[in-house]
Structures are given as structure tokens and as C-alpha cells.
Coordinates of C-alpha atoms in Angstrom, one line a residue:
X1 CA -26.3 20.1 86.9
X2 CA -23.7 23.3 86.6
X3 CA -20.8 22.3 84.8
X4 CA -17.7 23.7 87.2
X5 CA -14.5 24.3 85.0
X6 CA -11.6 22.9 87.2
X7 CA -7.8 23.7 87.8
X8 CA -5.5 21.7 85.6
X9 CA -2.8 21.1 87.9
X10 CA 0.1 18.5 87.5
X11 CA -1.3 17.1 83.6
X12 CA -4.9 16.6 84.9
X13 CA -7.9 18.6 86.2
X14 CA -8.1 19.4 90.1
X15 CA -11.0 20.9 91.9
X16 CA -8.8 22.1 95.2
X17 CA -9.9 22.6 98.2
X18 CA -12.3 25.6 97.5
X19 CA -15.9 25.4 97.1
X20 CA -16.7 29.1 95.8
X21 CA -17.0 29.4 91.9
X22 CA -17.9 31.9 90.0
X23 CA -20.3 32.0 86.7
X24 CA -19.2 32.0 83.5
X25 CA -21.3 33.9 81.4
X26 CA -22.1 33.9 77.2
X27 CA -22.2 37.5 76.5
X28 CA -24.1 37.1 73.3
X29 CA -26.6 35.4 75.5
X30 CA -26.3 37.7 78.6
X31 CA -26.9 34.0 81.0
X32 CA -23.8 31.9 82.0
X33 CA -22.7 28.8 80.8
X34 CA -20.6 27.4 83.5
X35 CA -18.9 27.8 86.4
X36 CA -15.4 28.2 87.6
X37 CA -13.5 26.9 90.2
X38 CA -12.1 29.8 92.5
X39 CA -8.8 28.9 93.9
X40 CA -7.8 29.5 97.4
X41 CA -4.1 30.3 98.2
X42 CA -3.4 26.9 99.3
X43 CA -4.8 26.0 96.0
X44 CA -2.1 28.1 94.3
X45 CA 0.3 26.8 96.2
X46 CA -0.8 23.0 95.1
X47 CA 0.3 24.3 91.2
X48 CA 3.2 25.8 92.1
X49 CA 4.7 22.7 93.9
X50 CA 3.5 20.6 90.6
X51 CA 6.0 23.0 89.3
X52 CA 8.5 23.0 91.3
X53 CA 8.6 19.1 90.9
X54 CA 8.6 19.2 87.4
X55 CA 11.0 21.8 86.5
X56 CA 14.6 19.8 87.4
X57 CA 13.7 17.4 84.5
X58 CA 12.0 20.0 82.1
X59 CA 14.9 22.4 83.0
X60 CA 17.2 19.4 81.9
X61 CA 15.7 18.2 78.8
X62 CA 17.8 18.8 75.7
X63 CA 16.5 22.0 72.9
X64 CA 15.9 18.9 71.0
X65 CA 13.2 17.8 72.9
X66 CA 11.9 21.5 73.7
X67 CA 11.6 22.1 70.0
X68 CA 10.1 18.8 69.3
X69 CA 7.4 19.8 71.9
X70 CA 6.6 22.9 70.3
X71 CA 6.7 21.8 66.8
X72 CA 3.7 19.4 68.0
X73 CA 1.9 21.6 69.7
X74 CA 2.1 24.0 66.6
X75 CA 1.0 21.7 64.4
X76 CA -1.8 20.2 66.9
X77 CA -3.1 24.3 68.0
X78 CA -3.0 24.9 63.7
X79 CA -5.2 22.0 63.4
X80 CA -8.0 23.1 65.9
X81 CA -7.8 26.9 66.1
X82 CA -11.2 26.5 64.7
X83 CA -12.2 24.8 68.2
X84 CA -10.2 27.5 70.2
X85 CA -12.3 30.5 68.2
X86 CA -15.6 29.2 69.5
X87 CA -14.3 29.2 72.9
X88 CA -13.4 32.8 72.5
X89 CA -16.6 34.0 70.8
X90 CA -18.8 31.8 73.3
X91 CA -17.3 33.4 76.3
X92 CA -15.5 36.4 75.6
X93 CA -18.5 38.0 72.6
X94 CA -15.7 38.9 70.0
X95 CA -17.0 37.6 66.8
X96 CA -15.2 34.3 65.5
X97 CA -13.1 36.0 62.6
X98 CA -11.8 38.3 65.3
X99 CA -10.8 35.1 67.2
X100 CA -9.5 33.4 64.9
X101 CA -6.6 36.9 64.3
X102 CA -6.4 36.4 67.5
X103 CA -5.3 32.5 67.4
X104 CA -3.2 33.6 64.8
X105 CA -0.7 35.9 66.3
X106 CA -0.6 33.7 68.9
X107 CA 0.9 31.2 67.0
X108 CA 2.8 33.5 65.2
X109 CA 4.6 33.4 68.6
X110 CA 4.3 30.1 69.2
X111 CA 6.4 29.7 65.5
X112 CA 9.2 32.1 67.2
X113 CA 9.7 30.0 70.8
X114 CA 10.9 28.0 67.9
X115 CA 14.0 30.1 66.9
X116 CA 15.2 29.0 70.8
X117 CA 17.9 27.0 69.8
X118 CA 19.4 30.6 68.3
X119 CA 18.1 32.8 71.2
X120 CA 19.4 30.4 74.1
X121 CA 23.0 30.7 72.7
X122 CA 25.8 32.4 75.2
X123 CA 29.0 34.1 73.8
X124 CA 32.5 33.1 73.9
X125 CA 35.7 35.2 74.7
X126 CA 38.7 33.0 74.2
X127 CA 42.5 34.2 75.8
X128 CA 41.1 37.4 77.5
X129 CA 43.7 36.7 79.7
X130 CA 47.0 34.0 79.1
X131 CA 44.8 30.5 78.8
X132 CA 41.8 32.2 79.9
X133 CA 38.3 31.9 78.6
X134 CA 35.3 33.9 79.5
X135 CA 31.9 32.4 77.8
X136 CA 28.2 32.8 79.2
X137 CA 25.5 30.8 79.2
X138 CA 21.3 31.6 79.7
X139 CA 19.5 29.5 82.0
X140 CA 15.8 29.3 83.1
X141 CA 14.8 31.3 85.5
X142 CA 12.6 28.5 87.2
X143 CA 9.1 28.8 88.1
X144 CA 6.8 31.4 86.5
X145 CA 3.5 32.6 87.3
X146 CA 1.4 34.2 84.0
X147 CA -1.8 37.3 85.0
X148 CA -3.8 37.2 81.4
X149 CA -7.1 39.5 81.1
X150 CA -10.2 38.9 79.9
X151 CA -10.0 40.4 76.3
X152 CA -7.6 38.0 74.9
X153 CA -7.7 34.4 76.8
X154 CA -5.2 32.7 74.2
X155 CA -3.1 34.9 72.7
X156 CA -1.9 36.8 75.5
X157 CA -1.1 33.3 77.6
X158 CA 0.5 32.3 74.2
X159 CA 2.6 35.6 74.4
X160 CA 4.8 33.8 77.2
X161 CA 4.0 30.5 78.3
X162 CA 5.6 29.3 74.6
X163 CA 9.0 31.1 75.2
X164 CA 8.5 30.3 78.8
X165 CA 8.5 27.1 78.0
X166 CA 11.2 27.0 75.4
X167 CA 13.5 28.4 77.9
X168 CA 13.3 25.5 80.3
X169 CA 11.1 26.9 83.0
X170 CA 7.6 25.9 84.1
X171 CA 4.8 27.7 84.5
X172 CA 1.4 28.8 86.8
X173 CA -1.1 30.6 84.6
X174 CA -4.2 32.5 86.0
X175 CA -6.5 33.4 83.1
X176 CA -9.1 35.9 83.8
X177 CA -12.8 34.0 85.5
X178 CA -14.6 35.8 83.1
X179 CA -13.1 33.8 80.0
X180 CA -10.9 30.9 81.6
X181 CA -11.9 27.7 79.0
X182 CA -9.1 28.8 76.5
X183 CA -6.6 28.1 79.4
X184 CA -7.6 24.9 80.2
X185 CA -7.8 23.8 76.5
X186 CA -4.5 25.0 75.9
X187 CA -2.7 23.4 79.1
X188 CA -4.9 20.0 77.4
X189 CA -3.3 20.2 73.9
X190 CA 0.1 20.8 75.5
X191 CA -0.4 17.8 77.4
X192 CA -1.4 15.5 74.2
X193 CA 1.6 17.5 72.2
X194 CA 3.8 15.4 75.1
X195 CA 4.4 18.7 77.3
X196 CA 5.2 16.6 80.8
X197 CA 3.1 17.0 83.2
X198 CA 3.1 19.7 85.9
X199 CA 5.4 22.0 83.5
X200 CA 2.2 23.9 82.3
X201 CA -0.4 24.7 85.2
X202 CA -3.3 26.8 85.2
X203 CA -5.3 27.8 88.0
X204 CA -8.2 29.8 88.4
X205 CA -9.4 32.7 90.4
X206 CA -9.6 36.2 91.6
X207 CA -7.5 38.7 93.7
X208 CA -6.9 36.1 96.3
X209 CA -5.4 33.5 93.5
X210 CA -3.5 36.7 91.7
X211 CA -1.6 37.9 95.5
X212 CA -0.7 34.4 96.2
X213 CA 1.3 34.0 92.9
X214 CA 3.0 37.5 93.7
X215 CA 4.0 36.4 97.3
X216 CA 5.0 32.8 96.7
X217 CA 8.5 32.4 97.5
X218 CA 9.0 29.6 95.0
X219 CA 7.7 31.7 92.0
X220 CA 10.5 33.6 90.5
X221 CA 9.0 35.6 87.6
X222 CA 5.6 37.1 87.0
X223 CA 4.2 37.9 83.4
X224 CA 1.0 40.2 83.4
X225 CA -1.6 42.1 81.4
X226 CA -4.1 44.3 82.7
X227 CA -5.1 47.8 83.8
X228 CA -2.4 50.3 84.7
X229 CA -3.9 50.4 88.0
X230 CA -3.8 46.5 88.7
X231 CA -0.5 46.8 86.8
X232 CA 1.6 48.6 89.0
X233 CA 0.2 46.8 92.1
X234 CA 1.7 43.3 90.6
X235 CA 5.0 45.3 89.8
X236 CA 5.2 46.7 93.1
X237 CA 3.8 43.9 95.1
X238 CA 6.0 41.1 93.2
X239 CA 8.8 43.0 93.1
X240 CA 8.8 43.5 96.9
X241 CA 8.8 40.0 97.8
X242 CA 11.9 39.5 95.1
X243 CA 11.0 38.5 91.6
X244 CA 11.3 39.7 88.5
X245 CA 8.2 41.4 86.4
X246 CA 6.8 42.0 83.7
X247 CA 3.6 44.1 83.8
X248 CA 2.0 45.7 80.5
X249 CA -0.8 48.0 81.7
X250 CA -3.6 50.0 79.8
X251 CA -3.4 53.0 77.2
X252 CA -5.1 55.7 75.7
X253 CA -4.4 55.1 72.4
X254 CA -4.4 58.5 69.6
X255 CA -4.7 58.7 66.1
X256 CA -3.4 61.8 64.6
X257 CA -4.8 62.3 60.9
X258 CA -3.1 65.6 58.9
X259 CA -4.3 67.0 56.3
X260 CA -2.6 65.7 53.4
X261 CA -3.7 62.2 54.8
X262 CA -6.3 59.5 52.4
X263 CA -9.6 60.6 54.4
X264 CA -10.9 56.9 53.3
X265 CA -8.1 55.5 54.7
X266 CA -8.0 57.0 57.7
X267 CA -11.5 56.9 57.9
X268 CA -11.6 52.7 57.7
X269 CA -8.5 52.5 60.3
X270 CA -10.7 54.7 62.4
X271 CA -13.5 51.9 62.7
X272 CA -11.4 49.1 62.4
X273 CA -9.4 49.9 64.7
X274 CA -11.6 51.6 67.6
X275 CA -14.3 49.3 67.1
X276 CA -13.0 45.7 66.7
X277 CA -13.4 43.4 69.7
X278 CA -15.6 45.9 70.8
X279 CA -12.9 48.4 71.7
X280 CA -11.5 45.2 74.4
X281 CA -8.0 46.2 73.5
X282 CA -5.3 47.5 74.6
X283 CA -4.2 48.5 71.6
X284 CA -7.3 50.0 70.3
X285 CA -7.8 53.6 68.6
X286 CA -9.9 55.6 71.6
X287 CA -9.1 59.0 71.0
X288 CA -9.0 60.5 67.2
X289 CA -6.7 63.6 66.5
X290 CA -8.7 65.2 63.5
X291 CA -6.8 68.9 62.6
X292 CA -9.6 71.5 62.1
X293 CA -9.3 71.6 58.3
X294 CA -10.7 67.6 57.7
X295 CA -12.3 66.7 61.0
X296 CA -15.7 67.8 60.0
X297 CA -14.7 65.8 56.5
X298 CA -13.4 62.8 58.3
X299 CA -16.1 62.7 60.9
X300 CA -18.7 62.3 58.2
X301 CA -17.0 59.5 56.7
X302 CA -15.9 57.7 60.0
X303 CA -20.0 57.9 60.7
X304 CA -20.8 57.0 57.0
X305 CA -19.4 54.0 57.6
X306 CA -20.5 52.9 61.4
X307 CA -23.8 52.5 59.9
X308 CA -22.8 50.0 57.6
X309 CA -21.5 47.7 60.4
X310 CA -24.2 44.8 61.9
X311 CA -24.0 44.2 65.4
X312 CA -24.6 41.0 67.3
X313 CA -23.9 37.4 68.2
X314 CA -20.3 36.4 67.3
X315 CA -21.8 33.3 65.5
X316 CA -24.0 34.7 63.1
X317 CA -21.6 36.4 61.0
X318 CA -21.4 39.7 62.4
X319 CA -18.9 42.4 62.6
X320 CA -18.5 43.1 66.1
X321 CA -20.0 40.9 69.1
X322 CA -21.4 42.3 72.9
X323 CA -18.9 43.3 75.2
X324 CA -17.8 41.1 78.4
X325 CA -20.1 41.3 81.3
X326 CA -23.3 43.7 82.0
X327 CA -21.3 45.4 84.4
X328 CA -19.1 46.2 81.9
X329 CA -21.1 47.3 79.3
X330 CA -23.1 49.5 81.8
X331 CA -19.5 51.3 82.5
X332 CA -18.7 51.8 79.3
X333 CA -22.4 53.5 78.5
X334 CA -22.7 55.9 81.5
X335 CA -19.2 57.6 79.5
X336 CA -21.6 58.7 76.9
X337 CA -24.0 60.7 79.5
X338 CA -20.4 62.0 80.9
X339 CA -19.8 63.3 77.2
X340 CA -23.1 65.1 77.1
X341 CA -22.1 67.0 80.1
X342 CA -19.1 67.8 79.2
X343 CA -20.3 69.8 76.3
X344 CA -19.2 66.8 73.5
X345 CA -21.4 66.1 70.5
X346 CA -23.0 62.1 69.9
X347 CA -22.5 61.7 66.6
X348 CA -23.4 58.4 66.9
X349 CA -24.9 56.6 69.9
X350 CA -24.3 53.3 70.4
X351 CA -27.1 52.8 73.2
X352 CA -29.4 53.2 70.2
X353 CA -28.2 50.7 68.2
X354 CA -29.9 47.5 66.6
X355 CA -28.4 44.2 67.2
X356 CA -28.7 40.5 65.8
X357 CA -28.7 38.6 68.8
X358 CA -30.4 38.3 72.0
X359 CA -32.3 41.0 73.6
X360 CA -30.3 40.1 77.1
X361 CA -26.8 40.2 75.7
X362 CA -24.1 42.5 76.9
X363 CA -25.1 45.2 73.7
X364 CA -23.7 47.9 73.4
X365 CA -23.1 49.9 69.8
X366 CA -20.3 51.8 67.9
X367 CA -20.4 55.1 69.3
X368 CA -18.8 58.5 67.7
X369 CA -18.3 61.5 70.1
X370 CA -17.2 64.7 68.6
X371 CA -15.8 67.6 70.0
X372 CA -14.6 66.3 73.5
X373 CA -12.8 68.5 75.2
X374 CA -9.4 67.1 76.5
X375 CA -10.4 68.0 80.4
X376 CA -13.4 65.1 80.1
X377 CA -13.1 62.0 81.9
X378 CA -14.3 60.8 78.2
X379 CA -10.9 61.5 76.3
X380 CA -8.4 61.0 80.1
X381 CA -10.2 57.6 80.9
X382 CA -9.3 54.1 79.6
X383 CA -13.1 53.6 78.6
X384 CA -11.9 49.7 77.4
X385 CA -15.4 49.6 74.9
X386 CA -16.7 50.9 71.4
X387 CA -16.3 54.3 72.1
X388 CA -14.3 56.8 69.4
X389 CA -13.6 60.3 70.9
X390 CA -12.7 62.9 68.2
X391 CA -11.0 66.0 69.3
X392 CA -9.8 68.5 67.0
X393 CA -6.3 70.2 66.9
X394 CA -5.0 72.8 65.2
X395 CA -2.3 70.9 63.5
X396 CA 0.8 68.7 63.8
X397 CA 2.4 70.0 67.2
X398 CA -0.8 70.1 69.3
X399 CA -1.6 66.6 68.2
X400 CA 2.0 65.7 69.2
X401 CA 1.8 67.5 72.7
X402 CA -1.3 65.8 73.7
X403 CA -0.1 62.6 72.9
X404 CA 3.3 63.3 74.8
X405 CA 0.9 64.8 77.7
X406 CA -1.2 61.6 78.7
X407 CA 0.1 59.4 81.3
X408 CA -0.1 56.4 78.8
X409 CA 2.3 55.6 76.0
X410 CA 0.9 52.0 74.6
X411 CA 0.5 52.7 70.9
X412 CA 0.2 55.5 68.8
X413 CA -0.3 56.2 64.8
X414 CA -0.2 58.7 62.5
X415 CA -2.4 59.2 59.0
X416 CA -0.4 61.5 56.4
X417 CA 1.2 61.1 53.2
X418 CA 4.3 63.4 54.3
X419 CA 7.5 61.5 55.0
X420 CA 8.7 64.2 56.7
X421 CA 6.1 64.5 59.2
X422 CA 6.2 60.6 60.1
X423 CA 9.6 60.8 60.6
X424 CA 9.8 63.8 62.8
X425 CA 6.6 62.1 65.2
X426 CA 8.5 58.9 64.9
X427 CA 11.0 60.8 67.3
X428 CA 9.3 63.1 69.1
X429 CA 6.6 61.0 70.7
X430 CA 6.9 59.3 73.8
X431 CA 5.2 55.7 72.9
X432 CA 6.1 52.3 72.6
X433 CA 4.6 51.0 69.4
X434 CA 4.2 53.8 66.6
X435 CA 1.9 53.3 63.4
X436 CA 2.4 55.4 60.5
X437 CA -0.6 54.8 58.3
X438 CA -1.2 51.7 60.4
X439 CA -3.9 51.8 62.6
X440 CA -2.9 48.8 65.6
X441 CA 0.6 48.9 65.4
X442 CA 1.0 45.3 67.3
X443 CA 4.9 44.2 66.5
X444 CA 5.2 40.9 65.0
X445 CA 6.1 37.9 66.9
X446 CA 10.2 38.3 66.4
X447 CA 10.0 42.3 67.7
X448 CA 8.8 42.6 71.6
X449 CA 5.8 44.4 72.8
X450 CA 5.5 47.1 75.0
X451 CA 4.7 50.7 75.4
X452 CA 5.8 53.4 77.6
X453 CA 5.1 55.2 80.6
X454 CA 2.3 53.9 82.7
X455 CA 1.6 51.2 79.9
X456 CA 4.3 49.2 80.8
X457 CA 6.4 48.6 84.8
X458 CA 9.2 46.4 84.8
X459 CA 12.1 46.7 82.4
X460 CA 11.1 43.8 80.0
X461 CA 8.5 43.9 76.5
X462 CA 6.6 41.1 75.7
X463 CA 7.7 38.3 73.6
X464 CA 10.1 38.7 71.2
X465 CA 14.0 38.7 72.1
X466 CA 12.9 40.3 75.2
X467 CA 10.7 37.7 76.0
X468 CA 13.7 34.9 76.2
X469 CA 16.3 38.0 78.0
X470 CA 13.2 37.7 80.5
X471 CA 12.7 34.1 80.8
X472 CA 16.4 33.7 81.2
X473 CA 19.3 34.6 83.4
X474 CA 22.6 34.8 82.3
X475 CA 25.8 33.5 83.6
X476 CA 29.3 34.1 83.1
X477 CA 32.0 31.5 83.2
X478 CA 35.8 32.5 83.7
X479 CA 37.7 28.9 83.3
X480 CA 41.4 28.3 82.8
X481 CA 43.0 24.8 82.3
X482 CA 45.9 24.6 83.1
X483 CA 49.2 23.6 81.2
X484 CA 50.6 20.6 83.1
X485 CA 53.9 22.4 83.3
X486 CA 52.4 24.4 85.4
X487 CA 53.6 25.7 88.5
X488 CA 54.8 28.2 91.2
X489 CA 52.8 30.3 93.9
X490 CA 51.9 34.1 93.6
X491 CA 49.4 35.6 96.4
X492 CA 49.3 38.6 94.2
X493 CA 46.2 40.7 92.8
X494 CA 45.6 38.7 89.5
X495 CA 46.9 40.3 86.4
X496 CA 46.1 40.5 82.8
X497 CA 48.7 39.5 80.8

């Protein structure tokens, strides 16, 4: 019999009311696994009452008990990350030392909900007026609902449900149905690290589960990842029916390499960073700046080294995994026929490539395309897979008005030795998250994420102090106590004094 992955609603699993699942495939494997449940609205609705009910007392509970939570669950998801990264590599194909970074930066984030006790403070004005005191204080914003994708299941839920958490709300998370066990096992290990029940929900789904989180009127904040396009439809849909959002969208990320840049250097970032996860990121290297002088130079090496990598099953010591779904994978291959058309050269093709793992997998190879010209669908699209288009500039300012040209700003990074340089494309480009000489320029835990443009609708970054300015609203407290000599009447305007 199919094993059906359930909700988790209210501390324990919940099938709902719907009968429609969905499979759950191992991409390595190219067959599913399991089954998910797919929620109905009603079914939504079901997890957000669990947390409505629990938020009074979690909202309540002292920053001692919020930080003893967390240290737990810190010390319990340290323990088993092991666990979590074969969860990852059996359903989402990234290979397991690439889920285990993954695990890591999520607790890295995890380790910073800690710092609440400092980031929950107010401030104090004392005698802005005779005996009068002004002081704030931050408050949860009550119940939030939490849209992760597909290519990272844990860390991006760990980029908010943690400070979420801290903050005294509860939370509704919908993972993505391609990848949705990390969710569950996460919302389970919260439980046994004493989280109460119903403060932590997940439920499962598709569109139908995603527009009843953004319509809810008991939700009041909505965290997502995704596509631009699926981005600013939560912004626009959420924000319409009054709540606040957060929604990080997709990128085109460049990476300009100058002359007077290491070549090996650049070269290793190059494949590292465009071909890691299979290219499943959002903050992955797609489109390589090379000025004319070292691109011929540069793509030689950048090849050189493609051929060195092994391809295949996650488990089997590989160096990069299958990619999601067929679908997916079939997507990401027609590009190449697109860059044939369009007059680009296939320097290396990953349709062609060998792989350790099962002929049915989702496969698809590290592929190289030089010379695409900027007007391609190859270089405008989000191809979200291992594809590295290389198009060549004539130097410094054409790299930075092409950059400053796309409609994405996500990340961005520079390869050069000149200080100069980096510091004048430091300020000139319009991105969120700027590498210079560093490939994925992901901020730490304790610095917010978040790019620019149409990477990014809604006015808060992810974690970081944005995260807790997000999870929190402020309010201000003017107080006077009176002297008991006190006296008289005045109907007046109040004045300073």
C-alpha cells in the first residue's frame, strides 16, 4: 500500500477532508515514493484555527521559555541533520553534501532567532514632556502563513518559522508537493523540542492550499519563495485582502569576470556556483560576463573543468544529483535547442552526459553555452537548471549596463583583483546581494536577504533584523503618572513644556 504523507495540524498528523494526493517522486530514481495529502481550503482553514487557538498562550509565554524552545530544538535538528539530508537528497536529487550546506545555514538562522531577547527590545524616552514618558514595545503579529519552493524544503522554512516563532506568533507552513517530508519532520522535532502544539502547522498542497492562506482573514502575514511570476501574485493577492508580505522571487543572476581577475578562480566559482543543486537556486550563477580579452581563456578552463565533475544519484557520492521532476528537466533541455537557434555555441551539452544512477532519473548534465546573444530567451529566462550562458562584453561598463538592464536584481558578483573596480560596481549596480570574488553571495544569518527589483515585492528581506521588524509590530506608549499634588482643569491643546 502507498504511503500518503499527512498534514500535521495541531502537534499531530491529519489527513483532512480531501482525498486527492499527489506523488511524491525520487528523482534519482525517476518513480515516486509516496504520496501527499492535497489540502482543500477547508483543510487550510482546519490549521489556521489550530493557530489561532494556540497563539494567546504562545504569544504569552515568557523569552525564557521561547529561547529554551529554540535552544532544544537546535541542539535536537544538530543532532539529526544527518536524517534531514537524506530526506532532501531522496526527494529533492541534490547530492547529500549539498544538503547537508543546506541544513547548515538553516541553523545558522535557527542560532540567530536566538539573539530574540536583544531584537524584541523597545526604546525608552524618559521626560519628553514634564513627567512624561514615551517607550515602545514589539509585539507578534499573530498568525503567519509560510510559501517555501521546492529547491530548498528546510532551510528556506527555517529562514522564518524560527524568528517567527521567537517573536511570539504561530505559524501555517505549505512546503512545495514535490519535496514536502522535510516539513513534517521539522514541525515533528519542534514538537519533541516541547514547541506546543498547534504553534507550528504544516499543510500540504497546491494553488488551491496557497490562495486560501492568502485570503484567510485570520492570517496576518505571509512569508514566500518562488518565481517572480508566482511572487507578485502572493504580494498582490495577500496584500489586497490586508496582510503584510514578504515575497522573494526569481533572478537572473551575472558574473562579471575582468581582466586582471585569477582565471582559476573565477573559473571554479563559475562551476560551483552555476552548477550546484543542479542550478535549483535562486541564487545561482546563470549568465557569465567574460570581457573579450579572457573569455575564450576562461571558457576553456570553465569546460576543462565540467568534465571532471561525476553526475548521478545523490547517494553515491556524486557531485551534482538529477534535477526535480521530468517535467522539469524536459524545460530546462528544450533551452539548449533555443540556444542553437539563436546562433549560441554548446560548448558543452549536458543532454550528452553520462550519469551514475538510474537510466529513468530526472538527468540532465552541466551544460556550457557560449556566445548567447543577450536578445535569446536563453540569457532573459530564469532557466532554474545546470545551464551556464557566457556572453562576452567589451569591458567593465557593458557588463555593468546589462546587469542594471535585467528586470531581476537577486545577486550579483564580480571576479577582479582591482579595488577600485569592486568598489565603483558595489555602487553602481542595482542588486540586492553583491559578491566580489565570491561567487553566491547568500548573507549570513544576522544580515537579511533579499534582492531587488522583480526579485523581491514587499518591503521586508528575509531573516535577519528584518526578519523580527517583519514578524513584529511596534507600539508606542505615551504614560504619565501623576504627582498626587496634582490638580486643576485646562481644555487646552496639550503643550510641551
Amino acid at each position: 500500500m502507498t504511503q500518503i504523507l499527512e498534514h500535521w495540524i495541531d502537534g499531530k498528523p491529519w489527513p483532512g477532508e480531501s482525498t486527492r494526493t499527489a506523488p511524491v517522486f525520487d528523482p534519482a530514481l525517476g518513480t515516486p515514493q509516496r504520496e501527499v495529502r492535497m489540502a482543500t481550503a477547508t483543510d487550510v482553514g482546519t490549521a489556521v484555527a489550530a493557530a489561532v487557538a494556540a497563539l494567546p498562550q504562545w504569544r504569552d509565554s515568557s523569552i525564557a521559555t521561547r529561547s529554551r524552545f529554540l535552544l532544544t530544538f537546535r541542539e535536537l535538528l544538530n543532532a539529526r541533520k544527518d536524517d534531514l539530508a537524506q530526506i532532501l537528497t531522496a526527494e529533492h536529487g541534490k547530492v547529500l553534501s549539498d544538503a547537508g550546506g543546506e541544513i547548515a545555514r538553516g541553523l545558522e538562522v535557527v542560532e540567530f532567532a536566538l539573539a530574540m531577547p536583544q531584537l524584541l527590545k523597545g526604546e525608552f524616552s524618559q521626560n519628553v514632556s514634564t513627567d512624561v514618558d514615551v517607550y515602545s514595545v514589539r509585539e507578534p503579529v499573530g498568525v503567519v502563513g509560510i510559501i517555501s519552493p521546492f529547491n530548498f524544503p528546510a532551510m528556506v522554512p527555517l529562514w522564518f518559522f524560527p524568528i517567527a516563532i521567537a517573536a511570539g506568533n504561530t505559524v501555517v507552513l505549505k512546503p512545495s508537493e514535490k519535496d514536502p517530508s522535510a516539513a513534517n519532520w521539522l514541525a515533528e522535532l519542534a514538537a519533541e523540542a516541547g514547541l506546543p502544539a498547534g504553534v507550528l502547522n504544516v499543510v500540504h498542497g497546491d494553488k488551491e492550499a496557497v490562495d486560501a492562506l492568502l485570503v484567510h482573514p485570520d492570517v496576518a502575514a505571509i512569508s514566500f519563495v518562488g518565481s517572480t511570476p508566482i511572487a507578485r501574485y502572493v504580494y498582490q493577492t495577500a496584500a489586497a485582502n490586508d496582510k503584510r508580505v514578504q515575497a522573494l522571487g526569481g533572478a537572473k543572476n551575472h558574473m562579471l569576470v575582468l581582466p586582471d581577475a585569477d582565471l582559476d578562480l573565477a573559473a571554479d566559482a563559475a562551476v560551483n556556483a552555476g552548477f550546484g543543486s543542479a542550478g535549483e537556486r535562486c541564487m545561482a550563477v546563470s549568465a557569465l560576463l567574460a570581457v573579450d580579452s579572457i573569455a575564450d581563456e576562461l571558457v576553456a578552463k570553465i569546460a576543462e573543468r565540467m568534465g571532471r565533475l561525476r553526475i548521478g544519484d545523490g547517494r553515491r557520492g556524486c557531485d551534482m544529483g538529477p534535477l526535480i521532476t521530468r517535467e522539469h528537466r524536459d524545460k530546462v533541455a528544450d533551452y539548449l535547442d533555443v540556444a542553437a537557434t539563436d546562433g549560441a555555441t554548446i560548448v558543452v551539452d549536458g543532454r550528452e552526459t553520462t550519469v551514475d544512477g538510474a537510466a529513468e532519473g530526472f538527468w540532465l548534465g552541466p551544460t556550457l553555452i557560449d556566445n548567447v546573444p543577450t536578445s535569446s530567451a536563453v540569457y532573459q529566462d530564469e532557466i532554474f537548471g545546470p545551464v551556464l550562458s557566457v556572453v562576452r562584453v567589451d569591458g567593465f561598463d557593458e557588463g555593468i549596463d546589462l546587469i542594471n538592464s535585467s528586470p531581476y536584481g537577486n545577486g550579483v558578483a564580480i571576479f577582479t583583483n582591482d579595488g577600485g573596480a569592486a568598489r565603483q560596481f558595489q555602487r553602481r549596480v542595482t542588486v540586492g546581494m553583491i559578491g566580489i570574488n565570491v561567487p553566491i553571495p547568500v548573507p549570513v544569518a544576522y544580515h537579511s536577504f533579499g534582492g531587488h527589483k522583480a526579485s523581491i515585492f514587499g518591503d521586508a528581506k528575509a531573516y535577519g533584523p528584518q526578519g523580527f521588524s517583519f514578524f513584529t509590530q511596534e507600539k508606542a506608549i505615551t504614560s504619565r503618572w501623576l504627582d498626587p499634588s496634582h490638580g486643576g482643569i485646562n481644555l487646552g491643546f496639550p503643550q510641551h513644556s
